[in-house]
Amino acid sequence: MISIRPKKQPKKDYYLRLTLLAPFVLLILKLFFSNHYLAIFTNFVIEFAVYLTSYLLLVHFIKTRFILKEMFNFLFLLVFIFNTLLFAANSIYFNDLVSLKYNFAQANKENVLFVIKQIIPLHYYILMFVLLGIIFLFARVNMKGFDVLEKQVKRHIFLIFLTFLTFSIILSLFSYDQVVNQYGTTLVYAANNLKNKEINLNITHNVTVNKWLFDNSIKNYTDVSVPKNQKILVFVMEQTTLDAFLEAVNDIPEDKNFFKLTYNQSIYFKNYYTQNQDSRTSIWDMLNSVFIPFECYLSNWNKYYGSVLSSNNLVQFFQSKGYKTVAVSSVYTPNLILAAYPWDDLIYLKEFDENNPDFICLHEFEFQQGCEDKILLPDIKKFLLENKNKSIFMLQELIAGHGEDFVKLLGRHQIYYYNDYFLEIYNFLKENDLLENTNIIIVSDHGNKGYELKRLSDYRIPLVIINQNIKGHLDVNELFTHNDFKNILIDFLNGKPFKKRVNSTYIIGQTASNELAYVDDRGNYFLGLLKSNDFILKDSKGFSLDDIKEKIELLLAYRNLMQNESMQQNNYCKYCDRNLKLVESKRVS
């Protein structure tokens, strides 16, 4: 009797199926959230190489006893889950990452924790875990075509791996300006920058004599006076360089152009710089007049900024002079930028509706549920009318333009939106006879974000002062920074010429960029990357390598001094709980 054995079926490799499925599912997810096809393709190749690498190292090459093999299989699953969730988050925020040219090589523990806690909202976590579950379930489905694919992949797995790995390295090195590069940042800077030089640093300076670099804080309120019956309205624009501001203003039709309407009653600062490229630290610099030498979004930020936030600031100064202080922000919950101060009043959203038919409202980040700024105009107008005969210091952190989705929904550069916003406020003030004693201050928090190679102009931002009593337009070309904002404002209110306090400044880049810049009033500067005890010079003018080394070592010594002293204090946002209760009480009422 002849027995016919059934044809042996290829053994199903569950781990290989996961490795093959995940990058293609993530590719579909990216195509849903973005149309940056070149960047999507590049990420697909790089992610495929990552998955194949973990499969080869942890599963395919394990030829040991069963217990050890199972241990490595379990380790593969842990790595697979981590990679998939990370790449899924990357896919969901793909447009923002393309805009910022963000890369995982610059991530660290503090930044990752910040993203997990405050950037990614709950519904995106649910989406990512559902996606992960679908991949695991789909890998169990018996499909003939999949079995054939597994067999072919196993047969040529080294060739496939080497191809993807080589292609990934090439894309990482040579396509940074066109795509999101997740790996190899240092190599990219070296490849693109002919002026690249590495400077080894030593902390040798003693800065106890000059305790705080660029400290313009108010030491004694009684020594400084300001006139009464003034209204000071400060509007902080989002991420706007001076060049972009002037270009947009020139394109706005004259009959609807707020800046041309007020041109002869305004002062423009043409050489004004941010000292920090993160919103939080840049606004703290404005209000406290103390240079903060750190990237902002670190864990235990109070350990670094406690000394700054406990120092005298403009909010408490104007309160001491009988002014009513108010913070305005169309964010649903008080953020750490404005909530860190003891404002007399807060104007915030009383409710958040992502489907608001009249205003753009976005929940782009977990820490920011916000709407376009016009949603608060009725509240601002009401506040100004109710306090018509009082002295007011108001600061509004403008939200429109914060994030790529906001700009896309606005349909134009945020300057056009701000122009309409300021024009409506200006007409309101005029109609209600409030212009005479009102000072409108328009400034940006910082310059261009992103991880591309920076120019000095990316840190130069607009500052405009508008008052009916100004007779003829004035341009100020001397070097000033956010650190000088308090002095500029007080000098203007007292009718004094603007006095320059410093002739140079450091500039700290955005979180995870490691950027550092320095500029003086003669136009000399240097820009580069500060990594541990090394500085990679990208560009410079007027400074020798010894000059640069000395200035950076002084900065490092100052940073250590501020860090050590701040750690001795415990000033973690001491007004945040108070402000949160104030907002909640308004919502109840």
Coordinates of C-alpha atoms in Angstrom, one line a residue:
M1 CA 0.0 0.0 0.0
I2 CA 1.4 3.3 -1.1
S3 CA 1.0 6.2 1.4
I4 CA 1.0 9.7 0.1
R5 CA 2.3 12.2 2.6
P6 CA 0.7 15.6 2.5
K7 CA 3.0 18.4 1.3
K8 CA 4.8 20.0 4.2
Q9 CA 3.5 23.5 4.9
P10 CA 6.1 26.2 5.7
K11 CA 6.3 26.8 9.5
K12 CA 4.7 30.0 10.5
D13 CA 7.1 32.6 11.9
Y14 CA 4.9 34.9 14.1
Y15 CA 7.8 37.2 14.8
L16 CA 8.7 37.7 11.2
R17 CA 5.1 38.4 10.4
L18 CA 5.1 41.1 13.0
T19 CA 8.3 42.5 11.5
L20 CA 6.8 42.6 8.0
L21 CA 3.4 43.9 9.0
A22 CA 4.3 46.8 11.3
P23 CA 6.2 49.1 8.9
F24 CA 3.4 48.7 6.2
V25 CA 0.7 49.5 8.7
L26 CA 2.6 52.5 9.9
L27 CA 3.1 53.6 6.3
I28 CA -0.7 53.6 5.8
L29 CA -1.0 55.6 9.0
K30 CA 1.5 58.2 7.8
L31 CA -0.3 58.5 4.5
F32 CA -3.5 59.3 6.4
F33 CA -1.9 62.1 8.5
S34 CA 0.5 63.6 6.0
N35 CA 1.2 64.2 2.3
H36 CA 5.0 64.6 2.7
Y37 CA 5.6 61.6 0.5
L38 CA 9.4 61.8 0.3
A39 CA 9.6 62.0 4.0
I40 CA 7.1 59.2 4.4
F41 CA 9.1 57.0 2.1
T42 CA 12.3 57.8 3.9
N43 CA 10.8 57.0 7.3
F44 CA 9.3 53.7 5.9
V45 CA 12.8 52.6 4.9
I46 CA 14.4 53.6 8.1
E47 CA 11.7 52.0 10.3
F48 CA 11.8 48.8 8.2
A49 CA 15.6 48.6 8.9
V50 CA 15.0 49.0 12.6
Y51 CA 12.4 46.2 12.7
L52 CA 14.6 43.9 10.6
T53 CA 17.6 44.6 12.9
S54 CA 15.7 43.7 16.0
Y55 CA 14.3 40.6 14.4
L56 CA 17.7 39.4 13.2
L57 CA 19.5 40.1 16.5
L58 CA 16.9 38.8 18.9
V59 CA 15.1 36.0 17.0
H60 CA 16.7 34.8 13.9
F61 CA 20.2 34.3 15.2
I62 CA 19.2 32.6 18.5
K63 CA 20.2 29.0 18.2
T64 CA 20.5 28.1 21.8
R65 CA 18.5 26.1 24.3
F66 CA 14.7 26.7 24.5
I67 CA 14.7 28.7 27.7
L68 CA 17.2 31.2 26.5
K69 CA 15.5 31.3 23.1
E70 CA 12.2 32.2 24.7
M71 CA 13.8 34.9 26.7
F72 CA 15.2 36.6 23.5
N73 CA 11.8 36.1 21.8
F74 CA 10.2 38.0 24.8
L75 CA 12.8 40.7 24.5
F76 CA 12.0 41.0 20.8
L77 CA 8.3 41.6 21.7
L78 CA 9.2 44.3 24.2
V79 CA 11.4 46.1 21.6
F80 CA 8.8 45.6 18.9
I81 CA 6.0 47.1 21.1
F82 CA 8.3 50.1 22.0
N83 CA 9.3 50.7 18.4
T84 CA 5.7 50.5 17.1
L85 CA 4.3 52.9 19.7
L86 CA 7.2 55.3 19.1
F87 CA 6.8 55.1 15.3
A88 CA 3.0 55.4 15.6
A89 CA 3.4 58.6 17.5
N90 CA 5.9 59.8 14.9
S91 CA 3.3 59.0 12.2
I92 CA 0.5 60.9 14.0
Y93 CA 2.6 64.0 14.4
F94 CA 4.3 63.6 11.1
N95 CA 3.5 67.1 9.7
D96 CA 4.8 68.8 12.8
L97 CA 8.0 66.6 12.8
V98 CA 8.6 67.5 9.1
S99 CA 8.2 71.2 9.9
L100 CA 10.6 71.0 12.8
K101 CA 13.0 68.5 11.2
Y102 CA 12.9 66.7 14.5
N103 CA 15.0 63.6 15.0
F104 CA 15.1 60.8 17.6
A105 CA 18.9 61.1 18.0
Q106 CA 18.5 64.2 20.1
A107 CA 15.9 62.7 22.4
N108 CA 16.7 62.1 26.0
K109 CA 14.9 60.9 29.1
E110 CA 13.5 64.3 30.1
N111 CA 12.2 65.1 26.7
V112 CA 10.6 61.7 26.2
L113 CA 8.8 62.0 29.6
F114 CA 7.6 65.5 28.7
V115 CA 6.2 64.2 25.4
I116 CA 4.5 61.2 27.1
K117 CA 2.9 63.3 29.8
Q118 CA 2.0 66.6 28.0
I119 CA 2.2 66.3 24.2
I120 CA 0.3 63.1 23.3
P121 CA -3.5 63.3 24.2
L122 CA -5.3 60.2 25.5
H123 CA -7.3 59.5 22.3
Y124 CA -4.0 59.2 20.4
Y125 CA -2.7 56.7 23.0
I126 CA -5.9 54.7 22.4
L127 CA -5.3 54.9 18.7
M128 CA -1.7 53.6 19.0
F129 CA -2.6 50.7 21.2
V130 CA -5.5 49.7 19.0
L131 CA -3.1 49.8 16.0
L132 CA -0.7 47.6 17.9
G133 CA -3.5 45.1 18.7
I134 CA -4.5 45.0 15.1
I135 CA -0.9 44.2 14.0
F136 CA -0.7 41.3 16.6
L137 CA -4.1 39.9 15.6
F138 CA -3.5 40.2 11.9
A139 CA -0.1 38.4 12.2
R140 CA -2.1 35.3 13.4
V141 CA -4.3 35.1 10.3
N142 CA -3.4 32.2 8.0
M143 CA -2.9 33.4 4.5
K144 CA -1.2 31.4 1.8
G145 CA 0.4 34.5 0.3
F146 CA 1.9 35.5 3.6
D147 CA 3.4 32.1 4.1
V148 CA 5.1 32.3 0.7
L149 CA 6.3 35.8 1.5
E150 CA 7.8 34.6 4.8
K151 CA 9.6 31.8 2.9
Q152 CA 11.1 34.3 0.4
V153 CA 12.1 36.8 3.0
K154 CA 13.8 34.1 5.1
R155 CA 15.7 32.9 2.0
H156 CA 17.0 36.4 1.2
I157 CA 16.9 38.0 4.7
F158 CA 20.5 39.0 4.7
L159 CA 20.2 40.7 1.3
I160 CA 17.0 42.5 2.3
F161 CA 18.5 43.6 5.6
L162 CA 21.7 44.9 4.1
T163 CA 19.7 46.7 1.4
F164 CA 17.4 48.5 3.9
L165 CA 20.2 49.2 6.3
T166 CA 22.4 50.7 3.5
F167 CA 19.5 52.7 2.1
S168 CA 18.6 54.0 5.6
I169 CA 22.2 55.2 6.2
I170 CA 22.3 57.0 2.9
L171 CA 19.0 58.7 3.5
S172 CA 20.0 59.7 7.0
L173 CA 23.2 61.3 5.8
F174 CA 22.3 63.0 2.6
S175 CA 18.6 63.9 2.6
Y176 CA 18.3 65.8 5.9
D177 CA 17.1 69.0 4.2
Q178 CA 14.3 67.3 2.4
V179 CA 13.1 64.7 4.9
V180 CA 12.6 63.9 8.5
N181 CA 15.9 62.4 9.6
Q182 CA 15.5 60.3 12.7
Y183 CA 19.1 59.2 13.1
G184 CA 22.6 60.5 12.6
T185 CA 22.1 64.2 13.4
T186 CA 25.8 64.9 14.2
L187 CA 26.8 63.3 10.9
V188 CA 24.3 65.5 9.1
Y189 CA 25.7 68.7 10.6
A190 CA 29.2 67.7 9.6
A191 CA 28.1 66.8 6.1
N192 CA 26.3 70.1 5.5
N193 CA 28.6 72.6 7.2
L194 CA 32.0 73.4 5.8
K195 CA 32.8 75.7 8.7
N196 CA 32.4 72.8 11.2
K197 CA 35.0 72.9 14.0
E198 CA 35.0 71.2 17.3
I199 CA 36.1 73.1 20.4
N200 CA 36.9 71.3 23.6
L201 CA 35.8 73.2 26.7
N202 CA 36.8 73.4 30.3
I203 CA 34.9 75.2 33.1
T204 CA 37.5 77.4 34.6
H205 CA 35.7 80.8 35.2
N206 CA 34.6 82.0 38.6
V207 CA 31.4 84.0 38.1
T208 CA 30.6 84.8 41.7
V209 CA 31.5 88.5 41.2
N210 CA 29.1 88.9 38.3
K211 CA 26.5 86.6 39.8
W212 CA 23.9 86.7 37.1
L213 CA 24.8 87.3 33.5
F214 CA 22.5 89.9 31.9
D215 CA 20.5 90.5 35.1
N216 CA 18.2 93.5 34.6
S217 CA 15.6 92.5 37.2
I218 CA 14.1 95.2 39.4
K219 CA 16.1 95.3 42.6
N220 CA 13.9 97.8 44.5
Y221 CA 10.4 98.8 43.4
T222 CA 10.6 102.1 45.2
D223 CA 13.6 103.3 43.2
V224 CA 11.6 103.0 39.9
S225 CA 8.5 105.0 39.0
V226 CA 6.0 104.9 36.2
P227 CA 3.1 107.3 35.4
K228 CA -0.4 106.4 36.6
N229 CA -3.6 106.1 34.5
Q230 CA -1.8 104.2 31.7
K231 CA -3.0 101.1 30.0
I232 CA -0.2 98.7 28.8
L233 CA -1.4 96.0 26.4
V234 CA 1.4 93.5 25.6
F235 CA 0.7 91.0 22.8
V236 CA 3.2 88.2 22.4
M237 CA 3.1 86.7 18.9
E238 CA 4.0 83.1 18.2
Q239 CA 7.3 82.2 16.6
T240 CA 7.8 85.2 14.3
T241 CA 11.2 86.5 13.0
L242 CA 11.6 90.2 12.2
D243 CA 12.2 89.3 8.5
A244 CA 9.0 87.3 8.2
F245 CA 7.1 90.0 10.1
L246 CA 8.2 92.8 7.8
E247 CA 7.6 90.8 4.7
A248 CA 4.0 89.9 5.7
V249 CA 3.2 93.5 6.8
N250 CA 4.3 94.8 3.4
D251 CA 1.9 92.3 1.7
I252 CA -1.2 93.3 3.6
P253 CA -3.5 95.6 1.7
E254 CA -3.1 99.2 2.9
D255 CA -6.8 99.7 3.7
K256 CA -6.7 96.7 6.1
N257 CA -3.2 97.1 7.4
F258 CA -3.0 97.9 11.1
F259 CA 0.7 98.4 11.0
K260 CA 0.6 101.0 8.2
L261 CA -2.4 102.7 9.9
T262 CA -0.3 103.1 13.1
Y263 CA 3.1 103.5 11.4
N264 CA 3.6 107.2 12.3
Q265 CA 2.7 106.5 16.0
S266 CA 5.1 103.6 16.4
I267 CA 8.6 102.6 17.3
Y268 CA 10.2 99.6 15.6
F269 CA 13.2 97.8 17.1
K270 CA 15.2 96.4 14.2
N271 CA 18.0 94.7 16.2
Y272 CA 16.0 92.9 19.0
Y273 CA 16.8 89.3 19.9
T274 CA 15.2 86.5 21.8
Q275 CA 17.5 84.8 24.4
N276 CA 15.6 81.6 24.4
Q277 CA 13.9 79.7 21.5
D278 CA 11.3 78.1 23.8
S279 CA 8.1 80.0 24.6
R280 CA 8.2 79.4 28.3
T281 CA 11.7 80.6 29.0
S282 CA 11.5 83.5 26.5
I283 CA 8.4 85.0 28.2
W284 CA 10.0 84.4 31.6
D285 CA 13.0 86.3 30.4
M286 CA 10.7 89.2 29.3
L287 CA 8.9 89.4 32.6
N288 CA 11.8 88.6 35.0
S289 CA 14.7 90.2 33.1
V290 CA 17.1 87.3 34.1
F291 CA 18.8 85.3 31.4
I292 CA 18.0 81.6 31.6
P293 CA 20.9 79.5 30.2
F294 CA 18.9 76.3 29.7
E295 CA 16.7 74.7 27.1
C296 CA 13.2 74.8 28.6
Y297 CA 11.4 71.5 28.6
L298 CA 13.4 69.5 31.2
S299 CA 12.1 67.5 34.1
N300 CA 12.2 69.2 37.5
W301 CA 12.4 72.6 35.8
N302 CA 11.9 74.3 39.1
K303 CA 15.3 73.2 40.1
Y304 CA 16.8 75.3 37.3
Y305 CA 14.3 78.2 37.2
G306 CA 13.4 78.5 40.8
S307 CA 15.9 81.4 41.3
V308 CA 14.5 83.2 38.2
L309 CA 10.8 82.8 39.1
S310 CA 11.3 84.0 42.6
S311 CA 13.0 87.2 41.5
N312 CA 11.3 90.5 41.0
N313 CA 9.2 90.7 37.9
L314 CA 7.1 93.1 35.9
V315 CA 3.8 91.7 37.2
Q316 CA 4.6 92.4 40.8
F317 CA 6.3 95.7 39.9
F318 CA 3.1 97.1 38.2
Q319 CA 1.0 95.8 41.1
S320 CA 3.2 97.8 43.5
K321 CA 2.5 100.9 41.3
G322 CA -1.3 100.5 41.6
Y323 CA -1.8 98.8 38.2
K324 CA -4.3 96.0 37.7
T325 CA -2.5 93.1 36.1
V326 CA -4.2 90.5 33.9
A327 CA -3.0 87.6 31.8
V328 CA -4.9 86.5 28.7
S329 CA -4.5 83.2 26.9
S330 CA -7.0 81.2 24.9
V331 CA -5.7 77.9 26.3
Y332 CA -8.2 76.0 28.3
T333 CA -6.0 75.5 31.4
P334 CA -3.5 77.9 32.9
N335 CA -0.1 77.0 31.4
L336 CA 3.2 77.4 33.2
I337 CA 4.2 80.4 31.2
L338 CA 1.6 82.8 32.6
A339 CA 0.4 80.8 35.6
A340 CA 3.7 81.3 37.3
Y341 CA 2.9 84.9 38.3
P342 CA 0.4 86.4 40.8
W343 CA -1.9 88.1 38.3
D344 CA -4.9 90.1 39.7
D345 CA -7.1 88.5 37.0
L346 CA -7.0 85.8 34.3
I347 CA -8.9 85.7 31.0
Y348 CA -9.0 82.1 29.8
L349 CA -11.4 79.9 27.9
K350 CA -14.5 79.0 30.0
E351 CA -15.1 76.0 27.9
F352 CA -13.4 74.1 25.1
D353 CA -15.2 72.8 22.1
E354 CA -13.1 71.2 19.4
N355 CA -16.1 71.4 17.0
N356 CA -16.8 75.1 17.6
P357 CA -18.5 76.3 14.5
D358 CA -17.3 79.9 14.8
F359 CA -13.6 79.6 15.9
I360 CA -10.7 77.3 15.2
C361 CA -10.2 75.1 18.3
L362 CA -7.5 72.5 18.5
H363 CA -6.3 69.8 20.8
E364 CA -2.9 69.3 19.1
F365 CA -1.0 68.6 22.4
E366 CA -2.2 67.2 25.7
F367 CA -1.1 70.3 27.5
Q368 CA -2.7 72.6 25.0
Q369 CA -6.4 72.6 24.4
G370 CA -6.8 76.0 22.7
C371 CA -8.7 78.2 20.4
E372 CA -7.8 81.1 18.1
D373 CA -7.4 84.3 20.0
K374 CA -10.5 86.1 18.7
I375 CA -12.6 83.9 20.8
L376 CA -11.6 86.0 23.9
L377 CA -12.1 89.4 22.3
P378 CA -15.5 89.9 24.0
D379 CA -13.9 89.2 27.4
I380 CA -11.0 91.5 26.7
K381 CA -13.3 94.4 25.6
K382 CA -15.5 93.9 28.6
F383 CA -12.5 93.9 30.9
L384 CA -11.2 97.1 29.3
L385 CA -14.5 98.9 29.6
E386 CA -15.0 97.8 33.2
N387 CA -11.5 99.1 34.1
K388 CA -11.7 102.2 31.9
N389 CA -10.5 104.5 34.6
K390 CA -7.8 102.2 36.0
S391 CA -4.1 101.6 35.3
I392 CA -3.8 98.2 33.5
F393 CA -0.9 95.9 32.7
M394 CA -2.2 93.2 30.4
L395 CA -0.2 90.5 28.6
Q396 CA -1.7 88.1 26.1
E397 CA 0.2 85.1 24.8
L398 CA -1.3 84.7 21.3
I399 CA -2.1 81.1 20.4
A400 CA -3.0 81.4 16.7
G401 CA -0.2 80.0 14.6
H402 CA 1.1 77.6 17.3
G403 CA 1.6 74.4 15.4
E404 CA 1.3 73.4 11.8
D405 CA -2.3 72.5 12.0
F406 CA -3.2 75.9 13.2
V407 CA -1.4 77.6 10.4
K408 CA -3.0 75.3 7.9
L409 CA -6.5 76.0 9.2
L410 CA -5.8 79.7 9.2
G411 CA -5.0 79.4 5.6
R412 CA -2.3 82.1 5.7
H413 CA 0.7 83.2 7.8
Q414 CA -0.2 84.1 11.3
I415 CA 0.9 87.7 10.8
Y416 CA -2.2 88.3 8.7
Y417 CA -4.4 86.9 11.5
Y418 CA -2.6 89.0 14.1
N419 CA -3.0 92.1 11.9
D420 CA -6.8 91.6 11.8
Y421 CA -6.8 91.0 15.5
F422 CA -4.9 94.1 16.4
L423 CA -7.0 96.2 14.0
E424 CA -10.2 95.1 15.8
I425 CA -8.7 96.0 19.2
Y426 CA -7.4 99.3 17.9
N427 CA -10.8 100.3 16.5
F428 CA -12.5 99.2 19.8
L429 CA -10.1 101.5 21.8
K430 CA -10.7 104.3 19.4
E431 CA -14.5 104.0 19.5
N432 CA -14.5 104.0 23.3
D433 CA -12.0 106.9 23.7
L434 CA -9.3 104.6 25.2
L435 CA -6.5 105.3 22.8
E436 CA -5.1 108.4 24.5
N437 CA -3.4 106.7 27.5
T438 CA -3.0 103.2 25.9
N439 CA 0.3 101.7 25.0
I440 CA 0.2 98.8 22.6
I441 CA 3.3 96.6 22.7
I442 CA 3.7 93.9 20.1
V443 CA 6.6 91.4 20.3
S444 CA 7.3 87.8 19.4
D445 CA 8.2 85.1 21.9
H446 CA 11.0 83.7 19.8
G447 CA 12.2 83.1 16.2
N448 CA 12.0 80.1 13.9
K449 CA 11.7 76.7 15.4
G450 CA 13.1 73.6 13.7
Y451 CA 16.3 71.7 13.7
E452 CA 17.7 72.9 10.4
L453 CA 20.9 74.9 10.4
K454 CA 20.1 78.3 11.9
R455 CA 21.1 81.8 10.7
L456 CA 21.4 84.7 13.0
S457 CA 18.2 86.2 11.6
D458 CA 16.3 83.2 12.9
Y459 CA 16.8 84.7 16.4
R460 CA 16.0 88.3 15.6
I461 CA 12.4 89.1 16.4
P462 CA 10.0 92.1 16.1
L463 CA 9.3 94.6 18.9
V464 CA 6.8 97.4 18.2
I465 CA 5.6 100.1 20.5
I466 CA 2.5 102.0 19.5
N467 CA 1.1 105.1 21.2
Q468 CA -1.0 108.1 20.0
N469 CA 1.5 110.5 21.5
I470 CA 4.4 109.3 19.3
K471 CA 4.9 112.0 16.7
G472 CA 6.5 110.4 13.7
H473 CA 7.8 106.8 13.1
L474 CA 11.1 105.8 14.8
D475 CA 13.4 102.9 14.1
V476 CA 15.8 101.7 16.9
N477 CA 18.8 99.9 15.6
E478 CA 20.8 99.3 18.8
L479 CA 21.1 95.8 20.1
F480 CA 18.4 94.8 22.6
T481 CA 17.0 91.5 23.9
H482 CA 14.0 90.2 25.9
N483 CA 16.2 90.8 28.9
D484 CA 15.9 94.5 28.2
F485 CA 12.1 94.4 27.7
K486 CA 11.4 95.8 31.2
N487 CA 13.9 98.7 30.8
I488 CA 12.6 99.5 27.4
L489 CA 9.0 99.7 28.7
I490 CA 9.8 101.7 31.8
D491 CA 12.0 104.1 29.8
F492 CA 9.2 104.6 27.3
L493 CA 6.5 105.2 29.9
N494 CA 8.7 107.8 31.5
G495 CA 9.6 109.6 28.2
K496 CA 13.3 108.7 28.5
P497 CA 15.6 107.7 25.7
F498 CA 16.2 103.9 25.4
K499 CA 19.4 103.2 27.3
K500 CA 21.3 100.2 26.2
R501 CA 22.5 98.1 29.2
V502 CA 24.6 95.4 27.4
N503 CA 26.5 95.1 24.2
S504 CA 26.2 91.4 23.6
T505 CA 23.9 88.4 24.3
Y506 CA 23.9 84.6 24.4
I507 CA 21.0 82.8 22.7
I508 CA 19.8 79.3 23.8
G509 CA 18.1 77.1 21.2
Q510 CA 14.9 75.2 21.5
T511 CA 14.7 72.0 23.6
A512 CA 16.6 69.1 22.1
S513 CA 18.5 71.3 19.6
N514 CA 21.7 71.9 21.6
E515 CA 21.9 75.2 19.7
L516 CA 23.9 78.1 21.1
A517 CA 24.4 81.5 19.6
Y518 CA 26.2 84.7 20.6
V519 CA 25.9 88.2 19.0
D520 CA 27.3 91.6 19.9
D521 CA 26.4 95.1 18.9
R522 CA 29.1 95.3 16.2
G523 CA 27.5 92.5 14.2
N524 CA 30.0 89.9 15.3
Y525 CA 28.5 86.5 16.2
F526 CA 28.9 82.7 16.4
L527 CA 26.5 79.8 16.1
G528 CA 26.9 76.2 17.0
L529 CA 26.0 73.1 18.9
L530 CA 26.8 72.7 22.6
K531 CA 27.2 69.0 23.5
S532 CA 28.4 68.2 26.9
N533 CA 32.0 69.7 27.1
D534 CA 32.3 70.2 23.3
F535 CA 31.1 73.0 21.1
I536 CA 30.7 72.3 17.3
L537 CA 31.0 75.7 15.6
K538 CA 28.7 76.1 12.6
D539 CA 29.4 79.7 11.7
S540 CA 31.1 82.8 13.0
K541 CA 32.1 86.4 12.3
G542 CA 34.6 88.5 14.1
F543 CA 35.6 86.0 16.8
S544 CA 38.7 83.8 17.1
L545 CA 38.4 80.2 18.4
D546 CA 39.9 81.3 21.7
D547 CA 37.3 84.1 22.0
I548 CA 34.5 81.6 21.4
K549 CA 36.0 79.1 23.8
E550 CA 36.3 81.7 26.6
K551 CA 32.7 82.9 26.1
I552 CA 31.2 79.4 26.2
E553 CA 33.2 78.4 29.2
L554 CA 31.8 81.5 31.0
L555 CA 28.3 80.4 30.0
L556 CA 28.8 76.9 31.4
A557 CA 30.2 78.2 34.6
Y558 CA 27.2 80.5 34.9
R559 CA 24.8 77.7 34.1
N560 CA 26.3 75.5 36.9
L561 CA 26.0 78.4 39.3
M562 CA 22.3 79.0 38.5
Q563 CA 21.6 75.3 38.7
N564 CA 23.3 74.8 42.0
E565 CA 21.7 77.8 43.6
S566 CA 18.2 77.0 42.2
M567 CA 18.4 73.5 43.5
Q568 CA 18.6 74.9 47.0
Q569 CA 15.2 76.6 46.5
N570 CA 11.8 75.0 46.2
N571 CA 9.8 77.5 44.2
Y572 CA 7.9 75.1 42.0
C573 CA 5.3 77.3 40.4
K574 CA 4.0 78.6 43.7
Y575 CA 1.2 80.6 42.0
C576 CA 0.0 77.8 39.7
D577 CA -2.4 76.2 42.1
R578 CA -3.8 79.6 43.0
N579 CA -4.3 80.6 39.4
L580 CA -5.9 77.2 38.6
K581 CA -8.4 77.7 41.4
L582 CA -9.1 81.2 40.1
V583 CA -9.9 79.9 36.6
E584 CA -12.0 77.0 37.9
S585 CA -14.1 79.5 40.0
K586 CA -14.8 81.5 36.9
R587 CA -16.0 78.4 35.1
V588 CA -18.3 77.5 38.0
S589 CA -19.8 81.0 38.0

